[in-house]
PDB file of C-alpha atoms in Angstrom:
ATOM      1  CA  UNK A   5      81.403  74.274  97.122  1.00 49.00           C
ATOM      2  CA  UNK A   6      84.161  71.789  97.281  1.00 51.00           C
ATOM      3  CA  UNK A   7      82.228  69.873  94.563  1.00 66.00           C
ATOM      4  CA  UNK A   8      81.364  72.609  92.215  1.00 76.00           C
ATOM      5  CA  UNK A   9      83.654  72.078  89.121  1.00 91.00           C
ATOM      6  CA  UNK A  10      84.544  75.630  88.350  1.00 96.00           C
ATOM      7  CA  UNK A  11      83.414  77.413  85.201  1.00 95.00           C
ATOM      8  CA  UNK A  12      86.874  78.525  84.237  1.00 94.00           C
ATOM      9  CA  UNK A  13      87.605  74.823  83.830  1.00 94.00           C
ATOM     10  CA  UNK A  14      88.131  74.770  79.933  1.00 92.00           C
ATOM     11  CA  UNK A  15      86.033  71.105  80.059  1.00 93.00           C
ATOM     12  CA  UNK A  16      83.215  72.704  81.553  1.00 94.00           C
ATOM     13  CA  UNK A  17      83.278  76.110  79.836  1.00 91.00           C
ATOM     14  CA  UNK A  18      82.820  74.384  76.605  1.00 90.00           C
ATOM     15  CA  UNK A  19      80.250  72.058  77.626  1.00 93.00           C
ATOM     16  CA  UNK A  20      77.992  75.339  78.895  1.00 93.00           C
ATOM     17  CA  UNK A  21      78.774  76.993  75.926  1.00 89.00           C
ATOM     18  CA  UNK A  22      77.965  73.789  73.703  1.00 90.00           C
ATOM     19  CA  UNK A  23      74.865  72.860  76.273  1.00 92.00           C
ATOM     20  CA  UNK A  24      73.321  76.872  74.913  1.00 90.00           C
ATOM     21  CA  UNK A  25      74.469  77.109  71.744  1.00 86.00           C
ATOM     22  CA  UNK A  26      76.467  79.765  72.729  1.00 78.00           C
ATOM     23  CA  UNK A  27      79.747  81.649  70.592  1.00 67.00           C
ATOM     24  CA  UNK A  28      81.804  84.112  70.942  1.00 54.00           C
ATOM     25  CA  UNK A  29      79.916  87.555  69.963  1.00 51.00           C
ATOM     26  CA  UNK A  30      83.226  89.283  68.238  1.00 49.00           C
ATOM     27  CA  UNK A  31      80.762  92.532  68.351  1.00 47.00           C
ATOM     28  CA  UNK A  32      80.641  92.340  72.133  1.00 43.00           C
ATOM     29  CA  UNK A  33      84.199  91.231  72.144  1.00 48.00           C
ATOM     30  CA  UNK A  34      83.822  88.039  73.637  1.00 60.00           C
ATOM     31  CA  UNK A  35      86.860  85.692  74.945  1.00 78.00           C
ATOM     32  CA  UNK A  36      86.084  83.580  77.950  1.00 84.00           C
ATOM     33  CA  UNK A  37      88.541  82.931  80.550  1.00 90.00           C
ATOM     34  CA  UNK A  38      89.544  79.857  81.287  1.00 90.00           C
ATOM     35  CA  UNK A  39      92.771  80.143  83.520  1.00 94.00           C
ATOM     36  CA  UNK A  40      92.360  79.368  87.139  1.00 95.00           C
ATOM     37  CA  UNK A  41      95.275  80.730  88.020  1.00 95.00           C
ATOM     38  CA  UNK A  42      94.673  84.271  86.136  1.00 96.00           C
ATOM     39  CA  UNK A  43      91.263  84.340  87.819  1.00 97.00           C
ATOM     40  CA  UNK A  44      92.701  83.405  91.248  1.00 97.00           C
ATOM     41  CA  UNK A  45      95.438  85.939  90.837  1.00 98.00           C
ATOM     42  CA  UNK A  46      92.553  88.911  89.566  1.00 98.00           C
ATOM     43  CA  UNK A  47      91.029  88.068  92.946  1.00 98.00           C
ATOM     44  CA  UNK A  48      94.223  88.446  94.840  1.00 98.00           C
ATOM     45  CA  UNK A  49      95.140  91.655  92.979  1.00 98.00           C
ATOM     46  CA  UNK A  50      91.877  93.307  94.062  1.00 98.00           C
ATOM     47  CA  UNK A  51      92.609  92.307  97.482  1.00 98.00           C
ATOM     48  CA  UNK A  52      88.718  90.878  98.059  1.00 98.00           C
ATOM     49  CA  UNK A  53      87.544  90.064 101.563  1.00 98.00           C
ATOM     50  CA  UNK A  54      84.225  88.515 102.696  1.00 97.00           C
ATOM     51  CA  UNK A  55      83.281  92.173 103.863  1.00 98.00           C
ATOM     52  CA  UNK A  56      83.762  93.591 100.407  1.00 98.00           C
ATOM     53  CA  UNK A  57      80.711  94.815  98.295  1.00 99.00           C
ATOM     54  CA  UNK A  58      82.526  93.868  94.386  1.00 99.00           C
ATOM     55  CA  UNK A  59      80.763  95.513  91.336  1.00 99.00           C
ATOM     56  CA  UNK A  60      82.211  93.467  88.299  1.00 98.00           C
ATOM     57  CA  UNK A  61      81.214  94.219  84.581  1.00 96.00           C
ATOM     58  CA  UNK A  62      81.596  91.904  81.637  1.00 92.00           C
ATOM     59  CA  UNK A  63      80.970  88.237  83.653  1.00 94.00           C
ATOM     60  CA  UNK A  64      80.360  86.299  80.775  1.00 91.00           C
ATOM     61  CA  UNK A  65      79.515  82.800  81.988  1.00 94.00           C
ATOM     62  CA  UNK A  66      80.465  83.483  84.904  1.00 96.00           C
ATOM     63  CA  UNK A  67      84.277  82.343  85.185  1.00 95.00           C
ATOM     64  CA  UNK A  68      85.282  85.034  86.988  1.00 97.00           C
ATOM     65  CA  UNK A  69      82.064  86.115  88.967  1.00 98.00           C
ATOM     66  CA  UNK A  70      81.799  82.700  90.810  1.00 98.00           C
ATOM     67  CA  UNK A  71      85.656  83.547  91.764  1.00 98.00           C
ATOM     68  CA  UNK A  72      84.228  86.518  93.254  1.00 98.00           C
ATOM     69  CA  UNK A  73      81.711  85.210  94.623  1.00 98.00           C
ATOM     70  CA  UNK A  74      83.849  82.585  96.681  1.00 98.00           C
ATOM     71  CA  UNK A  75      86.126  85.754  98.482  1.00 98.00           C
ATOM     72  CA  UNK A  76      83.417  88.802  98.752  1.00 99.00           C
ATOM     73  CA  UNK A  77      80.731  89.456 100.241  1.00 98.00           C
ATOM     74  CA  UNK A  78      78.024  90.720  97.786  1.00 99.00           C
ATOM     75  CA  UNK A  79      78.674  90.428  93.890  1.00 99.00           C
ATOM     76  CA  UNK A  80      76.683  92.672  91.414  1.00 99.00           C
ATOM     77  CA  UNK A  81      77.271  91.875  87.674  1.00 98.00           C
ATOM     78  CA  UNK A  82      76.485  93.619  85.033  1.00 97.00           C
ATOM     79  CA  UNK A  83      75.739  92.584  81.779  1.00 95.00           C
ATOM     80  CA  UNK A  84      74.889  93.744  78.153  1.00 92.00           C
ATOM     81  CA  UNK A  85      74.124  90.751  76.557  1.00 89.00           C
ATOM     82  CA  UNK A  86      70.915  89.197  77.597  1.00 92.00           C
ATOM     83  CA  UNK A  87      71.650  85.388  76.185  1.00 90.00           C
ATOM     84  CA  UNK A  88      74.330  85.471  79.012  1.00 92.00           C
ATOM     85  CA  UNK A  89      72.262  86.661  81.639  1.00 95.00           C
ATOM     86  CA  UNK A  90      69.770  83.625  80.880  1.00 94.00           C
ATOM     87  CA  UNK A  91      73.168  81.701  81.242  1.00 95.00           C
ATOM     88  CA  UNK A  92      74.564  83.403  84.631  1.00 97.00           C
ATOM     89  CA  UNK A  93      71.101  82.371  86.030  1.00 96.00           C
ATOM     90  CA  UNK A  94      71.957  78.996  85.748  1.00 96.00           C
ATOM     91  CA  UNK A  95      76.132  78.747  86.110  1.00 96.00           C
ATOM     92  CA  UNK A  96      75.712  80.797  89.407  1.00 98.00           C
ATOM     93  CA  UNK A  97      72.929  79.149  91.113  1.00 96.00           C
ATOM     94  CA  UNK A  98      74.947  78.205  94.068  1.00 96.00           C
ATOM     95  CA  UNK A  99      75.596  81.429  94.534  1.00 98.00           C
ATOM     96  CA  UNK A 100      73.166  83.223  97.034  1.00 97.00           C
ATOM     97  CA  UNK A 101      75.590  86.399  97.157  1.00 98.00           C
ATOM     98  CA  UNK A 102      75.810  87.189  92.954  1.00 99.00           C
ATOM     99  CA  UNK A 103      73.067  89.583  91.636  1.00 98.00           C
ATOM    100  CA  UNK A 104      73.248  89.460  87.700  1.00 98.00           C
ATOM    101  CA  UNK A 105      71.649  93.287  86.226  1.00 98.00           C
ATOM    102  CA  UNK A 106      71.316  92.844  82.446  1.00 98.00           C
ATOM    103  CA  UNK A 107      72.287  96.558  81.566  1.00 96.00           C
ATOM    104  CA  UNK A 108      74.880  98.652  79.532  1.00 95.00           C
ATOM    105  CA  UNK A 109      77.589  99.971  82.237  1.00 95.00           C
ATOM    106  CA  UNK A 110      77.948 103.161  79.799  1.00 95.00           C
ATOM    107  CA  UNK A 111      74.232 104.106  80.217  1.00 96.00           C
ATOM    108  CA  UNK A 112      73.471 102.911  84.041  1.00 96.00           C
ATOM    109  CA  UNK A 113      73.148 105.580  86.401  1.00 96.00           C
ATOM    110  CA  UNK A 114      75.833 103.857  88.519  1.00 96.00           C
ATOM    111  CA  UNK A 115      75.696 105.981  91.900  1.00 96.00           C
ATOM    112  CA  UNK A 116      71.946 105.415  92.012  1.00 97.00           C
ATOM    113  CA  UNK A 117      73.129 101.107  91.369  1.00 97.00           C
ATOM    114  CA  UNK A 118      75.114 100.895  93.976  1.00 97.00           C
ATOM    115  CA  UNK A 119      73.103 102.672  96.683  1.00 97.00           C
ATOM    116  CA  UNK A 120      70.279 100.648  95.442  1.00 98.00           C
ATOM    117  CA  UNK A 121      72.471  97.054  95.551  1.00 98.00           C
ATOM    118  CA  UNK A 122      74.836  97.909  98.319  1.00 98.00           C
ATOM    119  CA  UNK A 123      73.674 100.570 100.476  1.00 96.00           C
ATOM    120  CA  UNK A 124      73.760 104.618 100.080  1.00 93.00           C
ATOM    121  CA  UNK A 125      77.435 105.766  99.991  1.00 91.00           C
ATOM    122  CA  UNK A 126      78.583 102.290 100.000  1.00 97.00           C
ATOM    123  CA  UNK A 127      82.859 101.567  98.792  1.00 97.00           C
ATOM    124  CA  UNK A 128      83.164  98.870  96.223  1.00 98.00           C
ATOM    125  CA  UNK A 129      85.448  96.751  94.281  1.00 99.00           C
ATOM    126  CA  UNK A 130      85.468  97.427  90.346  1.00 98.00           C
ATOM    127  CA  UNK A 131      86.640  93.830  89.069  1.00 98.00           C
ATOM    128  CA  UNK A 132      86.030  93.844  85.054  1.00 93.00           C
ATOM    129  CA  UNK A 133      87.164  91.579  82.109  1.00 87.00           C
ATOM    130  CA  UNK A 134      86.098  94.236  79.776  1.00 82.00           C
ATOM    131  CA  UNK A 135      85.283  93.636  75.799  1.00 78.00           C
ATOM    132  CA  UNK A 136      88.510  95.000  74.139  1.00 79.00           C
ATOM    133  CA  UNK A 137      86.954  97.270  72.028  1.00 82.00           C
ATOM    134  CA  UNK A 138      85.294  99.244  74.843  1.00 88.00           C
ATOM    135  CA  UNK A 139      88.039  99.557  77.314  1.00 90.00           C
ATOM    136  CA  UNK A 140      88.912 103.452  77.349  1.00 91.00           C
ATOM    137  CA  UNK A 141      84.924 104.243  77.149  1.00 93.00           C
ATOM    138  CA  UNK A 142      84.165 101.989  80.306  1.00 93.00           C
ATOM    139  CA  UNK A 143      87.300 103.176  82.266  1.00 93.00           C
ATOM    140  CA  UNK A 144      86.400 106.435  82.093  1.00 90.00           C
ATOM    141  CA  UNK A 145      82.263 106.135  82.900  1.00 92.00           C
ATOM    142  CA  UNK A 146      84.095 104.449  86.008  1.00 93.00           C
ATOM    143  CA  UNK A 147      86.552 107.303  86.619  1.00 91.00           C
ATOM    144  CA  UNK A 148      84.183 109.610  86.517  1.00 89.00           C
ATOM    145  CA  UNK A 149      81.208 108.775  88.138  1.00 90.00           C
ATOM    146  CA  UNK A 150      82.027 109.742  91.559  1.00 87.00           C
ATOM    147  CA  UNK A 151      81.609 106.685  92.895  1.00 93.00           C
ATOM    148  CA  UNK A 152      83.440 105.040  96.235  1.00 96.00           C
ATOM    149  CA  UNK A 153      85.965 103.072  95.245  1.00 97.00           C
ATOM    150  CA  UNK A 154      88.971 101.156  96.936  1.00 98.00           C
ATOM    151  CA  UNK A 155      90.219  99.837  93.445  1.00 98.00           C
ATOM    152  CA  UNK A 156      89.722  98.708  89.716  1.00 98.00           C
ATOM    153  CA  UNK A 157      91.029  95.883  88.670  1.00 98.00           C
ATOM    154  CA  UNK A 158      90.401  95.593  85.017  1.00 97.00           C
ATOM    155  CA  UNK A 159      91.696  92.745  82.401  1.00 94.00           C
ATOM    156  CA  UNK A 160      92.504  94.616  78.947  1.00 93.00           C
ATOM    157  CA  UNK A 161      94.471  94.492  75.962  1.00 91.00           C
ATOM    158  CA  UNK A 162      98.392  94.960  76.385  1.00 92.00           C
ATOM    159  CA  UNK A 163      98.203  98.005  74.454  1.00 92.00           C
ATOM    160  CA  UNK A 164      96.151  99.525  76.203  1.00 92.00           C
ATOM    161  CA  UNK A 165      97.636  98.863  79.295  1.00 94.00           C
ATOM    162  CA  UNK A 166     100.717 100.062  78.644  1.00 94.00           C
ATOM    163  CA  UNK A 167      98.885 103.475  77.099  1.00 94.00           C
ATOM    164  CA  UNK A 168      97.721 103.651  81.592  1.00 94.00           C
ATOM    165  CA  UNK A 169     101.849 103.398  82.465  1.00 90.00           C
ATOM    166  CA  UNK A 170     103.132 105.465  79.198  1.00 95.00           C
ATOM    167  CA  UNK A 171     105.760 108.241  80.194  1.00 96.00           C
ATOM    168  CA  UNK A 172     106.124 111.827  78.719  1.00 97.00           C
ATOM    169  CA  UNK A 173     107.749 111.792  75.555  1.00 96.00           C
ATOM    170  CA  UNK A 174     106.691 108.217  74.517  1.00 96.00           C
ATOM    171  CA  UNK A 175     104.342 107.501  71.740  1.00 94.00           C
ATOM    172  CA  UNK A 176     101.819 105.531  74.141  1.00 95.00           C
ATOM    173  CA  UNK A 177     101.775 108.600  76.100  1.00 97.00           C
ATOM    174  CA  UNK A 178      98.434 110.754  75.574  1.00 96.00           C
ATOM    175  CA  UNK A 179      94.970 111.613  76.318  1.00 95.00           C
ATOM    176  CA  UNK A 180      94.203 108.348  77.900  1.00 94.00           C
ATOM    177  CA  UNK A 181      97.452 108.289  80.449  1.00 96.00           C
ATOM    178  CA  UNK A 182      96.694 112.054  81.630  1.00 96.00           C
ATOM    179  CA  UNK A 183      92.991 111.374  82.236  1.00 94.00           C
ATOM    180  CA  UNK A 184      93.439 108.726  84.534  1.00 95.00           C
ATOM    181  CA  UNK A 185      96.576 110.085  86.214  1.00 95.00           C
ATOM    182  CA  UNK A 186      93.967 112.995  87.812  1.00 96.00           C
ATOM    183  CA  UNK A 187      91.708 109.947  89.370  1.00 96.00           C
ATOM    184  CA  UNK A 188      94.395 107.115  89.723  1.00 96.00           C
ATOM    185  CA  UNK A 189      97.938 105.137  89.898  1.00 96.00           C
ATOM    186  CA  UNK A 190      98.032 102.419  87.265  1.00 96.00           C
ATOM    187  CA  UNK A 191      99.878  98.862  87.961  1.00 96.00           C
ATOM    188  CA  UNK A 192     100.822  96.430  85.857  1.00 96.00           C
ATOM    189  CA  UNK A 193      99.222  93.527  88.031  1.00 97.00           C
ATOM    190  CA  UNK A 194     100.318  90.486  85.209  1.00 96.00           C
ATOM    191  CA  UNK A 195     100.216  89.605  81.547  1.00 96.00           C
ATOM    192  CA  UNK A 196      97.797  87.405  80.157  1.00 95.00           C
ATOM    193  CA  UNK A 197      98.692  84.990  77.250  1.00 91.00           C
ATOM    194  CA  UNK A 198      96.356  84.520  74.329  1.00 90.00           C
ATOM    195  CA  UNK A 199      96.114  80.770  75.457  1.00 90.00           C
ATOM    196  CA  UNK A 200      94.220  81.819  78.414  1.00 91.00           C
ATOM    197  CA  UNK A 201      91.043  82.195  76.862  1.00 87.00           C
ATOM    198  CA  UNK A 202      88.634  80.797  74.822  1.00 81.00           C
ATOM    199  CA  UNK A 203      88.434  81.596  72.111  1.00 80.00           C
ATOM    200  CA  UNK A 204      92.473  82.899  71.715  1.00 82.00           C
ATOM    201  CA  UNK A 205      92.156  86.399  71.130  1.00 81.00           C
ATOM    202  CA  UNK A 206      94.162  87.975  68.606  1.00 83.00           C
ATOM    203  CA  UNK A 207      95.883  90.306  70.818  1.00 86.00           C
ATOM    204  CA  UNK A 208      98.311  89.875  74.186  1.00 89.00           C
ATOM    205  CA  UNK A 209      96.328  91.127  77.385  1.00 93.00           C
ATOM    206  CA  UNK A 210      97.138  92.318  80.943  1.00 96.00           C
ATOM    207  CA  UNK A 211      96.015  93.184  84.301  1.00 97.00           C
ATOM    208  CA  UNK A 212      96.155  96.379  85.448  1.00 98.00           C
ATOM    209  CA  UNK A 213      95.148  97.287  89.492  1.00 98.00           C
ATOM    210  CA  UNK A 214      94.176 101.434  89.652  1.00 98.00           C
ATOM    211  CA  UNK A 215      94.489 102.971  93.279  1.00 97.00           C
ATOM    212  CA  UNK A 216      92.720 105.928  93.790  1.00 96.00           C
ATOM    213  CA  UNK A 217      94.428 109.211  94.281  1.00 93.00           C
ATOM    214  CA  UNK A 218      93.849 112.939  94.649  1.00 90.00           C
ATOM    215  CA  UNK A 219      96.041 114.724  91.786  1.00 89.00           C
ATOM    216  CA  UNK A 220      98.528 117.224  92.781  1.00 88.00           C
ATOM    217  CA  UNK A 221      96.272 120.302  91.791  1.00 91.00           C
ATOM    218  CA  UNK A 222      92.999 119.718  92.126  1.00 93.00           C
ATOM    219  CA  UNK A 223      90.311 121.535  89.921  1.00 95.00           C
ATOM    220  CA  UNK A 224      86.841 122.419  90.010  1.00 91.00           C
ATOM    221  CA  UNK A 225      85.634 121.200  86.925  1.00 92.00           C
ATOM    222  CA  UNK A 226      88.321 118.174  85.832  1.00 94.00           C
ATOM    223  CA  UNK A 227      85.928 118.260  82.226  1.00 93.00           C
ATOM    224  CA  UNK A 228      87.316 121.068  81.141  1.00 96.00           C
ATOM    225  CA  UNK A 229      90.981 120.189  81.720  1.00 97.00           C
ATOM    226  CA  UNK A 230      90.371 116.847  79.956  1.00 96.00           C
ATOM    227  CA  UNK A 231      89.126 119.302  76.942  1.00 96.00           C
ATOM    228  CA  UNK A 232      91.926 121.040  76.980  1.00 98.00           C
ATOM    229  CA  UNK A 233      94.493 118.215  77.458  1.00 98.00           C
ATOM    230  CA  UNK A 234      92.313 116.311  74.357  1.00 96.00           C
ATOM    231  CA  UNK A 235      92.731 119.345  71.999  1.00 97.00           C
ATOM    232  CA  UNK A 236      96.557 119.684  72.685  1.00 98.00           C
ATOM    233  CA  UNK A 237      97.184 116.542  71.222  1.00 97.00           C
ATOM    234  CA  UNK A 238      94.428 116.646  68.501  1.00 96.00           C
ATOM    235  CA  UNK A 239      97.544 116.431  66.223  1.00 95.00           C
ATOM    236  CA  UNK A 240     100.218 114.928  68.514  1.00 92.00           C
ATOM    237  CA  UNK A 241     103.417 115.918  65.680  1.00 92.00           C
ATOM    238  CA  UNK A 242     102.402 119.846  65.616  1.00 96.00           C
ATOM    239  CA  UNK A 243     103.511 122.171  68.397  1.00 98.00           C
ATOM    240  CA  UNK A 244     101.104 123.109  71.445  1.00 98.00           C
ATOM    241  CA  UNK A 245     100.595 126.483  70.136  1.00 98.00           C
ATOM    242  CA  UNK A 246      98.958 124.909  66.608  1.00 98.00           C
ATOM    243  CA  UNK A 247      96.873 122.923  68.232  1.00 98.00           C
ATOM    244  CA  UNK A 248      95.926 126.114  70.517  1.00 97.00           C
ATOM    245  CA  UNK A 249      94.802 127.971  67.546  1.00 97.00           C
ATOM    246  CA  UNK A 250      93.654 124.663  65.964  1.00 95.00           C
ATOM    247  CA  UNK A 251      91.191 124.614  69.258  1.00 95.00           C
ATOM    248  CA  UNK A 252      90.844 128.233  70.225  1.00 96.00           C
ATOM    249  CA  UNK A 253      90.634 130.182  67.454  1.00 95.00           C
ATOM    250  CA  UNK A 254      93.719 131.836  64.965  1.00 95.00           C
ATOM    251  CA  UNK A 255      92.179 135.539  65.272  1.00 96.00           C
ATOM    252  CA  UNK A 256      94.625 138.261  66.854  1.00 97.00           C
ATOM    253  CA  UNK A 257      92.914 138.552  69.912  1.00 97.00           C
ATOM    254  CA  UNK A 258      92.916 134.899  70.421  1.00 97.00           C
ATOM    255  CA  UNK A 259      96.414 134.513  69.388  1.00 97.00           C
ATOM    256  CA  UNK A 260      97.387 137.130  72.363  1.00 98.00           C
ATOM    257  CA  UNK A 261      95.395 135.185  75.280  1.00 98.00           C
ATOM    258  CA  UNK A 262      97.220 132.246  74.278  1.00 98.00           C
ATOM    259  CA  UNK A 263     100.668 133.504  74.209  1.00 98.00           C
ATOM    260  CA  UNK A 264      99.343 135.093  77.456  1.00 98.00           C
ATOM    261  CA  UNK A 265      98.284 131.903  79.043  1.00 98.00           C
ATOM    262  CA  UNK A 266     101.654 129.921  77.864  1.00 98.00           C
ATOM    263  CA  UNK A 267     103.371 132.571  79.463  1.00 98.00           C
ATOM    264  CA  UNK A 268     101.707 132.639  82.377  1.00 98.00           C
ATOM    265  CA  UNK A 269     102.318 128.700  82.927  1.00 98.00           C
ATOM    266  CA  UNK A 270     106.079 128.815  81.731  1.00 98.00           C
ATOM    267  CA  UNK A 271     105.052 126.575  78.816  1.00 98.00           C
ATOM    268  CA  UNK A 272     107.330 126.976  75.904  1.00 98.00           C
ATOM    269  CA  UNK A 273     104.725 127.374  72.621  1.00 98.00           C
ATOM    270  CA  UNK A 274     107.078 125.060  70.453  1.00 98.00           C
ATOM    271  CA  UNK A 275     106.622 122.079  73.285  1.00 98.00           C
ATOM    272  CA  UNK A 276     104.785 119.000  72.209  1.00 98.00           C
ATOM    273  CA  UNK A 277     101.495 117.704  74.057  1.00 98.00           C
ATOM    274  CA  UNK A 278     103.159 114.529  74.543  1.00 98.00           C
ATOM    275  CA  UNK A 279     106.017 116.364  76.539  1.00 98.00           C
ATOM    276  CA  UNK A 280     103.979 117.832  79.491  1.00 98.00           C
ATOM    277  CA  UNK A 281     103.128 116.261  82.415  1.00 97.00           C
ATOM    278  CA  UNK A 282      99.690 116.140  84.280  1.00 97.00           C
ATOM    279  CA  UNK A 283     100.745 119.198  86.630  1.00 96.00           C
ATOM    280  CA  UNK A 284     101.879 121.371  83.572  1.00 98.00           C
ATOM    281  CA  UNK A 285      98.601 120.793  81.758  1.00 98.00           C
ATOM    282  CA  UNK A 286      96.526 121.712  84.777  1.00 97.00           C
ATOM    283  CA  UNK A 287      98.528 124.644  85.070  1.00 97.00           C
ATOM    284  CA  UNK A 288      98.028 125.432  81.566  1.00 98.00           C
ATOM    285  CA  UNK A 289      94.176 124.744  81.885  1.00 98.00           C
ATOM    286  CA  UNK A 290      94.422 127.577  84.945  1.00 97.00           C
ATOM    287  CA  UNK A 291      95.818 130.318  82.610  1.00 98.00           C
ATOM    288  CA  UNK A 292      93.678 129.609  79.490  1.00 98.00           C
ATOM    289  CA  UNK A 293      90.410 129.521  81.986  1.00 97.00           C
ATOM    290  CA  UNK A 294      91.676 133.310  83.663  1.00 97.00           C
ATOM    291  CA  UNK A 295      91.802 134.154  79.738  1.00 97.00           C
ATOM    292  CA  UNK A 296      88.540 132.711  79.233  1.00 95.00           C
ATOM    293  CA  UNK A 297      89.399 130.420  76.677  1.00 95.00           C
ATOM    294  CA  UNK A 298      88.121 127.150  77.978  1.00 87.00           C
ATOM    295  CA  UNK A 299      84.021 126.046  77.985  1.00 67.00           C
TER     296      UNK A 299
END
């Protein structure tokens, strides 16, 4: 492969993209990547090894997937947009390990993909340069699918990246951070400069690396927490109890299992969503559920 000029190489990106007509799709939020070093150091970040089975999403032309395809073993792409797949077919022809799937990563059934592409109860890599505009949807099919995963290593906007690492008390701090705090650890892997792609996006970007973890109290139906951790901070300046009756109801009886619940977690009723940690909501969830408040 020594004389394969890569794809990232901003000469040759724009020569595939002039050579198919192609442009930026600002609906499928489109910037192509065209910084060796970035790609080199998304490789490195997700650790990839020539036994690893790497399930990437987004590939675009390919910048990143023939990366991939250098350090893993098996590479499975998908991708939405089927004037790139036509493209892939061509940019990663020397690539007998790359499988491009032209399908939408929020609708695949994507247990029954990877048994099919890398074996039944296979582990893979999650490597993703995901369409800003999508980000939180996609990170969450991937969190909770079940699937086998050693790590995700995503590029994304700043924002939202910093949203992943947000402390209580903060005003990135919310729905988003306390979601993936029951499946993962978030880490800042590197920013990304607008100058990396092409074309610049309007925003700064970053990648983030997510370990898998098991949360400190586990629960039988992590749906239902997420519901109740969403409606606590349906309006993040009001106190948890408004939002409680906001979600639960405002009738007497109502009122009373709450009060019974908050008390029953040591939650003050005057606390703000944004103050509780991950542990404090589950405990929460615990009481309203023996109060039969949550569905």
């Amino acid at each position: 492969m020594a004389d394969v000029i890569d794809i990232a190489n901003p000469i040759r990106t724009q020569a595939i993209l002039n050579e198919y007509g192609l442009h930026a799709k600002k609906k499928l939020g489109q910037n192509f990547l065209t910084d060796l070093n970035i790609l080199h150091g998304i490789v490195d970040t997700a650790e990839i090894t020539n036994d690893d089975f790497v399930l990437e999403i987004g590939p675009g032309i390919g910048s990143l997937t023939e990366q991939l395809a250098r350090a893993a073993k098996k590479v499975v792409a998908l991708e939405i947009d089927s004037q790139m797949v036509a493209v892939l077919s061509d940019t990663l022809q020397p690539y007998d390990n790359v499988k491009v799937i032209e399908n939408d990563v929020l609708k695949v059934d994507l247990n029954e993909l990877i048994a099919a592409e890398f074996g039944q109860n296979a582990t893979v890599k999650v490597v993703a340069n995901l369409p800003y505009y999508i980000t939180t949807p996609i990170l969450m099919q991937l969190l909770r699918a079940n699937i086998s995963w050693d790590n995700i290593v995503v590029m994304m906007q700043r924002e939202v990246a910093d949203r992943l690492n947000a402390m209580p008390g903060t005003k990135e701090y919310g729905v988003l951070t306390l979601t993936l705090q029951y499946f993962a650890q978030a880490q800042l892997a590197m920013k990304v400069a607008a100058a990396s792609f092409n074309p610049a996006p309007n925003v700064d970007s970053a990648v983030v690396k997510l370990t898998p973890l098991t949360p400190e109290i586990v629960v039988d139906q992590p749906e239902r927490l997420f519901g109740v951790i969403k409606g606590s901070f349906s309006h993040r300046r009001k106190s948890l109890w408004n939002n409680m009756l906001q979600t639960y109801g405002k009738d007497a009886a109502t009122k009373e299992k709450i009060t019974t619940a908050l008390e029953s977690a040591g939650i003050s009723p005057a606390i703000r969503a944004e103050r509780l940690e991950l542990a404090e909501f589950t405990t929460l969830y615990l009481a309203l559920r023996a109060q039969g408040l949550t569905k």
